[in-house]
């Protein structure tokens, strides 16, 4: 390590793997990682590589599907990851330590229908409805808490199409600007919960790699706090 340009070069002996998904999570996580002194050396949008190195020896990023991030961290294939609360609710939090709300990837989980659909009347009549969603577990719990009878239809994407094509009466999906709903003549009729992305950590890594993981968590927490203060 003598003469190393990297102050944390001892990390070279312990490897640290971060699991991120491409797109908004990667983009919004970058400044938080930078605050912790970690800068990926490649952009996953332009690189086909699934394992990306960083400026820090021994620290790498694995690029996985958003819904696969908890799985990688749970099994210890990644030590740390960033996942939406939507994804974590579906996956379950077993085997995952969730120390921080990163306050990124903000949106809300909502129930949406075709414009003009009599949602209030449907709820009042206690009619059985068909719900299409990627978020089956969250949707089931939401409607069960309301005492509504629903048939859940699992989809993997483009939920907005389901009410238009006659596959379902309503959808449960994420909404941020509302533009997608609007473009498809749908309206949000109920908010289920606010969503943001969380830092998740493998509990064994937290113990065994504490010297690397703890400073990372602290630096990211400070960055989140700093950003919150800046926008206030
Ligand atoms: O795309 P892929 O199938 O691989 O996975 P993914 O769609 O789960 O991943 P990605 O990268 O699209 O989203 C990652 C995470 O970003 C999600 O798990 C959420 O926690 C968070 N996030 C924040 C969102 C949104 N905002 C969001 N608006 N994820 C998806 N959307 C979609 C939404 O499903 C809808 O189709 O954007 C559309 C609505 O956006 P507006 O702005 O038109 O309302
Ligand atoms: Mg997507």
Coordinates of C-alpha atoms in Angstrom, one line a residue, residues 14-190:
X14 CA -11.4 -6.6 1.9
X15 CA -13.7 -6.4 -1.1
X16 CA -16.9 -4.5 -0.9
X17 CA -19.7 -5.0 -3.4
X18 CA -22.6 -2.6 -3.9
X19 CA -25.8 -3.6 -5.8
X20 CA -27.5 -0.9 -7.9
X21 CA -30.0 -0.9 -10.7
X22 CA -29.5 1.2 -13.8
X23 CA -31.5 4.3 -14.5
X24 CA -32.9 6.6 -11.8
X25 CA -31.5 4.7 -8.8
X26 CA -28.0 4.7 -10.3
X27 CA -28.2 8.3 -11.2
X28 CA -29.5 9.5 -7.9
X29 CA -27.2 7.2 -5.8
X30 CA -24.0 8.6 -7.6
X31 CA -23.8 11.8 -5.6
X32 CA -24.3 9.9 -2.3
X33 CA -21.5 7.5 -3.2
X34 CA -19.3 10.4 -4.2
X35 CA -19.9 11.9 -0.8
X36 CA -18.5 8.7 0.6
X37 CA -15.5 8.9 -1.7
X38 CA -16.7 6.2 -4.2
X39 CA -16.9 7.0 -7.9
X40 CA -17.7 4.2 -10.4
X41 CA -15.3 4.2 -13.3
X42 CA -17.9 3.4 -15.9
X43 CA -21.5 4.4 -16.8
X44 CA -23.8 1.3 -16.8
X45 CA -26.0 3.1 -19.4
X46 CA -23.2 3.0 -22.0
X47 CA -21.2 0.0 -20.8
X48 CA -22.4 -3.5 -21.1
X49 CA -20.4 -4.6 -18.1
X50 CA -22.4 -5.9 -15.2
X51 CA -19.6 -5.5 -12.7
X52 CA -18.2 -2.0 -12.6
X53 CA -15.0 -0.9 -10.8
X54 CA -14.7 2.2 -8.7
X55 CA -11.9 4.6 -7.9
X56 CA -11.5 2.7 -4.6
X57 CA -9.5 -0.6 -4.9
X58 CA -11.7 -3.5 -3.8
X59 CA -15.0 -1.6 -4.1
X60 CA -17.2 -2.6 -7.0
X61 CA -20.7 -2.1 -8.2
X62 CA -22.9 -4.9 -9.6
X63 CA -25.7 -3.8 -11.9
X64 CA -28.9 -5.8 -11.4
X65 CA -32.6 -5.5 -12.1
X66 CA -34.3 -3.2 -9.5
X67 CA -36.3 -6.1 -8.1
X68 CA -33.2 -8.3 -7.8
X69 CA -31.2 -5.9 -5.5
X70 CA -32.6 -7.3 -2.2
X71 CA -31.9 -10.8 -3.4
X72 CA -28.2 -10.1 -4.0
X73 CA -27.8 -8.4 -0.6
X74 CA -29.8 -11.0 1.3
X75 CA -27.6 -13.8 0.0
X76 CA -24.4 -11.7 0.5
X77 CA -23.5 -11.6 -3.2
X78 CA -23.5 -7.8 -2.6
X79 CA -22.8 -6.3 0.8
X80 CA -24.8 -3.1 0.3
X81 CA -27.6 -2.1 -2.1
X82 CA -30.1 0.5 -2.9
X83 CA -33.7 -0.5 -3.4
X84 CA -37.1 1.2 -3.6
X85 CA -39.5 0.7 -0.7
X86 CA -41.9 -0.8 -3.3
X87 CA -39.4 -3.5 -4.2
X88 CA -38.6 -4.1 -0.5
X89 CA -42.3 -4.6 0.4
X90 CA -42.7 -7.2 -2.3
X91 CA -39.4 -9.0 -1.5
X92 CA -39.9 -8.9 2.3
X93 CA -37.2 -7.6 4.7
X94 CA -35.9 -11.0 6.0
X95 CA -32.1 -11.0 6.0
X96 CA -31.8 -7.3 5.3
X97 CA -30.7 -4.5 7.5
X98 CA -32.3 -1.2 6.4
X99 CA -30.5 1.6 8.2
X100 CA -31.3 4.6 5.9
X101 CA -34.0 6.2 3.9
X102 CA -32.0 7.8 1.1
X103 CA -34.8 10.1 0.1
X104 CA -34.2 9.4 -3.6
X105 CA -36.5 7.8 -6.2
X106 CA -39.4 9.5 -4.6
X107 CA -42.9 8.7 -5.9
X108 CA -46.1 7.3 -4.5
X109 CA -47.9 3.9 -4.7
X110 CA -51.5 4.5 -5.9
X111 CA -54.7 2.9 -7.1
X112 CA -55.6 4.2 -10.6
X113 CA -58.7 3.6 -12.8
X114 CA -60.0 4.7 -16.2
X115 CA -61.2 8.3 -16.1
X116 CA -65.0 8.1 -15.5
X117 CA -64.9 4.8 -13.6
X118 CA -67.2 4.9 -10.6
X119 CA -64.6 4.1 -8.0
X120 CA -66.6 5.5 -5.0
X121 CA -69.7 3.5 -6.1
X122 CA -67.6 0.3 -6.5
X123 CA -66.2 0.7 -3.0
X124 CA -69.6 1.4 -1.5
X125 CA -71.3 -1.6 -3.2
X126 CA -68.4 -3.8 -2.0
X127 CA -68.1 -5.2 -5.5
X128 CA -65.4 -7.6 -6.3
X129 CA -62.8 -6.0 -8.6
X130 CA -59.9 -7.1 -10.7
X131 CA -56.6 -5.4 -9.8
X132 CA -53.6 -5.6 -12.1
X133 CA -50.2 -4.9 -10.6
X134 CA -46.5 -5.7 -10.2
X135 CA -47.0 -5.1 -6.5
X136 CA -49.2 -8.0 -5.6
X137 CA -48.3 -8.3 -1.9
X138 CA -48.7 -4.5 -1.2
X139 CA -52.0 -4.4 -3.2
X140 CA -53.4 -7.5 -1.4
X141 CA -52.6 -5.9 2.0
X142 CA -54.1 -2.6 1.0
X143 CA -57.4 -4.0 -0.2
X144 CA -57.6 -6.5 2.7
X145 CA -57.3 -3.6 5.2
X146 CA -60.2 -1.9 3.4
X147 CA -62.2 -5.1 3.6
X148 CA -62.5 -5.2 -0.2
X149 CA -62.6 -8.4 -2.3
X150 CA -60.1 -8.4 -5.1
X151 CA -58.7 -10.7 -7.7
X152 CA -55.1 -9.9 -8.2
X153 CA -53.5 -10.2 -11.6
X154 CA -49.7 -10.2 -11.6
X155 CA -48.0 -8.1 -14.3
X156 CA -44.4 -7.3 -14.9
X157 CA -44.7 -3.9 -16.5
X158 CA -46.9 -1.4 -18.4
X159 CA -49.7 -1.7 -15.8
X160 CA -51.4 1.3 -17.4
X161 CA -52.5 -0.8 -20.3
X162 CA -54.5 -3.3 -18.2
X163 CA -57.7 -1.1 -17.6
X164 CA -57.6 0.1 -21.2
X165 CA -57.4 -3.4 -22.6
X166 CA -60.1 -4.7 -20.2
X167 CA -57.7 -6.9 -18.3
X168 CA -58.5 -5.3 -15.0
X169 CA -60.8 -2.7 -13.3
X170 CA -57.9 -0.9 -11.6
X171 CA -54.2 -0.9 -11.3
X172 CA -51.8 -0.4 -8.4
X173 CA -48.7 1.4 -9.6
X174 CA -46.1 4.0 -8.8
X175 CA -46.9 7.6 -9.8
X176 CA -44.4 10.5 -9.8
X177 CA -45.3 13.3 -12.2
X178 CA -48.7 11.7 -13.1
X179 CA -47.9 12.1 -16.8
X180 CA -48.1 8.4 -17.6
X181 CA -51.6 8.1 -16.1
X182 CA -52.7 11.3 -17.9
X183 CA -51.4 10.1 -21.2
X184 CA -53.5 6.9 -20.9
X185 CA -56.6 8.6 -19.6
X186 CA -56.3 7.1 -16.2
X187 CA -56.7 8.8 -12.8
X188 CA -55.3 8.1 -9.4
X189 CA -58.2 7.4 -7.0
X190 CA -56.4 6.4 -3.9

